[in-house]
Short mmCIF file of C-alpha atoms in Angstrom, two decimals:
data_model
loop_
_atom_site.label_atom_id
_atom_site.label_comp_id
_atom_site.label_asym_id
_atom_site.label_seq_id
_atom_site.Cartn_x
_atom_site.Cartn_y
_atom_site.Cartn_z
CA MET A 1 0.04 -0.21 0.00
CA ALA A 2 1.07 3.72 -0.05
CA THR A 3 0.11 4.87 2.53
CA LYS A 4 3.62 5.45 4.04
CA LYS A 5 3.96 8.12 1.09
CA SER A 6 0.77 9.93 1.62
CA THR A 7 -0.38 12.03 4.59
CA LEU A 8 -2.26 9.72 7.35
CA THR A 9 -5.10 11.07 8.71
CA LYS A 10 -8.35 9.93 11.26
CA GLU A 11 -10.75 9.64 7.68
CA LYS A 12 -8.05 7.65 6.35
CA ILE A 13 -8.03 5.46 9.28
CA VAL A 14 -11.19 4.97 9.01
CA SER A 15 -11.75 3.90 6.05
CA MET A 16 -8.68 1.33 6.08
CA TYR A 17 -10.81 -0.28 9.13
CA MET A 18 -13.82 -0.73 7.74
CA ILE A 19 -12.45 -2.50 4.02
CA TYR A 20 -10.21 -4.89 6.93
CA THR A 21 -13.80 -5.06 8.94
CA LEU A 22 -14.75 -5.56 5.63
CA ASP A 23 -12.05 -7.34 4.18
CA HIS A 24 -11.74 -9.90 7.10
CA ASN A 25 -15.78 -10.37 7.71
CA GLU A 26 -14.69 -9.12 11.53
CA LYS A 27 -12.68 -6.28 13.61
CA PRO A 28 -9.23 -5.69 14.05
CA LYS A 29 -8.40 -8.25 16.94
CA SER A 30 -5.55 -5.72 17.62
CA VAL A 31 -3.99 -2.12 16.53
CA TYR A 32 -0.27 -4.59 16.13
CA LYS A 33 -2.58 -6.99 13.49
CA PHE A 34 -4.24 -3.56 12.26
CA THR A 35 -1.60 -1.44 11.41
CA LYS A 36 0.83 -4.40 10.22
CA VAL A 37 -2.09 -5.47 7.65
CA ASN A 38 -2.18 -1.40 6.46
CA GLU A 39 1.58 -1.20 6.23
CA ILE A 40 1.58 2.18 8.94
CA SER A 41 2.96 2.58 12.87
CA GLU A 42 1.08 1.50 15.97
CA THR A 43 1.96 5.14 16.89
CA GLU A 44 0.58 6.64 13.35
CA PHE A 45 -2.49 4.71 14.93
CA TYR A 46 -2.52 6.23 18.22
CA ASN A 47 -1.75 9.61 17.13
CA PHE A 48 -5.64 9.43 16.08
CA PHE A 49 -7.45 7.04 18.03
CA GLY A 50 -6.77 5.32 21.79
CA THR A 51 -8.18 2.10 20.94
CA ILE A 52 -9.88 0.24 18.27
CA GLU A 53 -13.42 1.11 20.30
CA SER A 54 -12.49 3.98 19.46
CA VAL A 55 -12.29 4.08 15.44
CA GLU A 56 -15.65 2.17 15.69
CA LYS A 57 -17.27 5.25 17.45
CA GLU A 58 -16.11 7.90 15.65
CA ILE A 59 -17.05 6.06 11.76
CA PHE A 60 -20.67 6.61 13.57
CA LYS A 61 -19.57 10.43 14.00
CA MET A 62 -18.76 10.16 10.99
CA PHE A 63 -21.76 9.81 9.59
CA TYR A 64 -23.21 11.69 11.15
CA ASP A 65 -20.53 15.10 10.96
CA LYS A 66 -21.06 14.34 7.10
CA THR A 67 -25.26 14.62 7.44
CA ILE A 68 -24.64 18.39 9.31
CA GLU A 69 -22.26 18.95 6.20
CA LEU A 70 -24.66 18.06 3.14
CA LEU A 71 -27.49 20.12 4.78
CA HIS A 72 -25.59 23.27 6.01
CA LYS A 73 -24.63 23.22 1.67
CA ASN A 74 -28.45 23.81 1.08
CA LYS A 75 -29.00 27.26 1.00
CA GLU A 76 -32.52 26.91 1.89
CA TYR A 77 -32.20 24.61 4.89
CA GLU A 78 -32.13 27.63 7.43
CA SER A 79 -35.74 28.32 6.34
CA TYR A 80 -36.73 24.49 6.94
CA ASP A 81 -39.00 24.59 9.69
CA MET A 82 -38.24 21.26 12.72
CA ARG A 83 -40.32 18.91 10.92
CA ASN A 84 -38.47 20.27 7.15
CA LYS A 85 -35.07 20.02 9.71
CA LEU A 86 -35.56 16.70 11.25
CA LEU A 87 -36.81 14.81 7.48
CA GLY A 88 -33.98 16.41 6.24
CA PHE A 89 -31.18 14.64 8.53
CA ASN A 90 -33.18 11.81 7.95
CA PHE A 91 -33.50 11.92 4.72
CA THR A 92 -29.71 12.34 4.36
CA PHE A 93 -28.72 9.93 7.06
CA PHE A 94 -29.94 7.11 5.93
CA GLU A 95 -27.87 7.77 2.76
CA LEU A 96 -24.59 7.43 3.90
CA LEU A 97 -25.88 4.77 5.76
CA THR A 98 -26.72 2.98 2.59
CA ALA A 99 -23.78 4.41 1.05
CA ASN A 100 -21.51 1.96 3.66
CA ARG A 101 -24.66 -0.27 3.90
CA SER A 102 -22.26 -3.95 4.25
CA TYR A 103 -20.55 -2.45 6.96
CA VAL A 104 -23.19 -0.67 8.76
CA VAL A 105 -25.38 -4.54 8.57
CA MET A 106 -21.62 -6.30 9.94
CA THR A 107 -22.06 -4.02 12.62
CA ILE A 108 -25.08 -4.10 13.96
CA LYS A 109 -25.17 -7.95 13.62
CA GLU A 110 -22.82 -8.66 14.78
CA HIS A 111 -24.40 -6.71 18.40
CA GLY A 112 -27.44 -9.13 17.73
CA ASN A 113 -29.25 -5.78 16.40
CA GLN A 114 -29.27 -4.38 20.01
CA LEU A 115 -29.54 -0.91 18.51
CA LYS A 116 -29.90 0.30 22.10
CA THR A 117 -26.39 -1.20 23.99
CA LEU A 118 -24.43 -0.59 20.95
CA ASN A 119 -21.23 0.88 22.33
CA GLN A 120 -20.34 2.44 18.94
CA LEU A 121 -23.74 4.56 18.85
CA THR A 122 -22.68 5.73 21.96
CA SER A 123 -21.61 9.06 20.60
CA LEU A 124 -23.94 9.49 17.09
CA ARG A 125 -26.49 9.75 20.71
CA MET A 126 -25.13 12.35 21.88
CA ASN A 127 -24.90 14.70 18.82
CA TYR A 128 -27.84 13.42 17.85
CA LYS A 129 -29.43 14.81 20.70
CA LYS A 130 -27.77 17.99 20.45
CA PHE A 131 -28.86 18.26 16.77
CA VAL A 132 -32.09 18.14 17.81
CA SER A 133 -31.86 20.39 21.10
CA GLU A 134 -31.05 22.77 18.39
CA ILE A 135 -33.58 22.93 15.59
CA ILE A 136 -36.37 23.06 18.46
CA THR A 137 -37.14 26.85 17.50
CA ASP A 138 -39.49 28.54 20.29
CA ASP A 139 -42.26 28.59 18.05
CA PHE A 140 -42.07 25.26 18.72
CA ARG A 141 -41.95 25.83 22.62
CA THR A 142 -44.95 28.54 22.64
CA GLN A 143 -47.48 26.13 21.07
CA GLN A 144 -46.75 23.88 23.41
CA GLU A 145 -48.35 24.68 26.40
CA GLN A 146 -45.80 24.98 30.00
CA PHE A 147 -43.02 23.41 27.51
CA GLN A 148 -40.75 22.54 30.54
CA ASN A 149 -36.48 21.47 30.37
CA PHE A 150 -38.65 18.40 30.58
CA GLN A 151 -40.47 18.52 28.22
CA GLU A 152 -37.69 19.15 25.76
CA LYS A 153 -35.27 16.03 27.21
CA ALA A 154 -38.71 14.16 26.39
CA PHE A 155 -38.52 14.96 23.28
CA LYS A 156 -35.04 14.31 22.39
CA GLU A 157 -34.78 10.99 23.88
CA SER A 158 -37.88 10.43 21.63
CA SER A 159 -36.04 11.58 18.34
CA TRP A 160 -32.95 9.48 19.55
CA PHE A 161 -35.73 6.23 19.92
CA GLN A 162 -37.03 7.68 16.35
CA LEU A 163 -34.05 6.93 14.84
CA LEU A 164 -33.16 3.87 16.37
CA LEU A 165 -36.33 2.29 15.09
CA THR A 166 -35.62 3.68 12.02
CA ILE A 167 -32.23 1.98 11.69
CA LYS A 168 -34.09 -1.35 12.53
CA PHE A 169 -36.18 -0.87 9.84
CA TRP A 170 -33.83 -0.26 7.12
CA LEU A 171 -31.82 -3.14 8.82
CA ASP A 172 -35.29 -5.19 7.06
CA ASP A 173 -36.05 -3.50 4.58
CA SER A 174 -35.50 -5.50 1.44
CA SER A 175 -37.35 -2.64 -1.03
CA PRO A 176 -35.87 -1.29 -4.30
CA ALA A 177 -33.51 1.64 -3.01
CA PHE A 178 -34.39 1.25 -0.15
CA GLU A 179 -38.16 3.21 -0.41
CA LYS A 180 -40.14 1.64 1.98
CA THR A 181 -37.42 3.15 4.91
CA ASP A 182 -38.23 6.31 3.42
CA ILE A 183 -41.58 5.96 3.47
CA TYR A 184 -41.51 5.18 7.07
CA ILE A 185 -39.21 8.02 7.57
CA GLU A 186 -42.03 10.63 6.21
CA LYS A 187 -45.34 9.01 8.50
CA SER A 188 -43.31 8.49 11.74
CA ILE A 189 -42.10 12.81 11.95
CA LYS A 190 -45.85 13.27 10.46
CA ALA A 191 -46.88 11.34 13.46
CA THR A 192 -44.65 12.76 16.57
CA PHE A 193 -45.12 16.22 15.32
CA GLU A 194 -49.44 15.56 15.10
CA LEU A 195 -48.91 14.13 18.47
CA MET A 196 -47.02 16.89 19.66
CA ASN A 197 -49.96 19.43 18.64
CA ILE A 198 -52.49 16.90 20.21
CA ALA A 199 -53.79 16.29 16.83
CA PRO A 200 -52.09 12.64 16.24
CA ILE A 201 -55.16 10.76 15.31
CA ASP A 202 -55.26 10.66 11.13
CA SER A 203 -51.69 10.40 11.17
CA LEU A 204 -50.95 7.83 14.14
CA ILE A 205 -53.24 5.76 12.15
CA ASP A 206 -51.91 5.92 9.01
CA PHE A 207 -48.09 5.37 10.64
CA GLY A 208 -49.92 1.93 12.04
CA LYS A 209 -51.15 0.73 9.09
CA PHE A 210 -47.66 0.77 7.45
CA ILE A 211 -45.98 -0.85 10.34
CA PHE A 212 -48.81 -3.55 10.01
CA LYS A 213 -49.02 -3.92 6.86
CA GLU A 214 -44.78 -4.26 6.45
CA LYS A 215 -44.02 -6.37 9.21
CA ILE A 216 -47.59 -8.84 8.91
CA TYR A 217 -47.88 -9.18 4.83
CA SER A 218 -44.18 -9.00 4.59
CA LYS A 219 -43.27 -12.30 5.87
#
């Protein structure tokens, strides 16, 4: 490899890690083995990461960072309301996951699909909840009578849980271009916002019918 001749970066190490994991059908057993295969020194690795596990966490954080970067390249993004910003994030985020689907599926299924306890998602969770907190508008707070800190916390937690459910749905989605995941995103976020506005019936029934149809009739 030509990695020694070029400048090593965090992104290059992440790329090496993902390729190694897919090629060997398992994550590296040690920093020594990983660096030896990629012809870099352990010192070079430790300049960017302290452990193999920290590389795993960085991958999902990079998915988040790239999503935010792409959102802000859209000049209209800042004028979006809360719902459309959340939709924009989800659609963009899952496009990135799809581009790296083999790695993501392998990583999650390696841990028995236990998304809630998946250590690699800790950084993503922290950043996503921060994103949700930042897009909550004063208008939204005004609409929600007595919108207190605990309600804002509940909204962030429910949004994170919703993202996990969407990842689970995407993992099981076999539709062309994962179009059913797009439908899931739209219906679930619409239902969430209508529930917050205490007008949930139509969207919740519609969302419920969609989930029931996918889980029962797709077997």
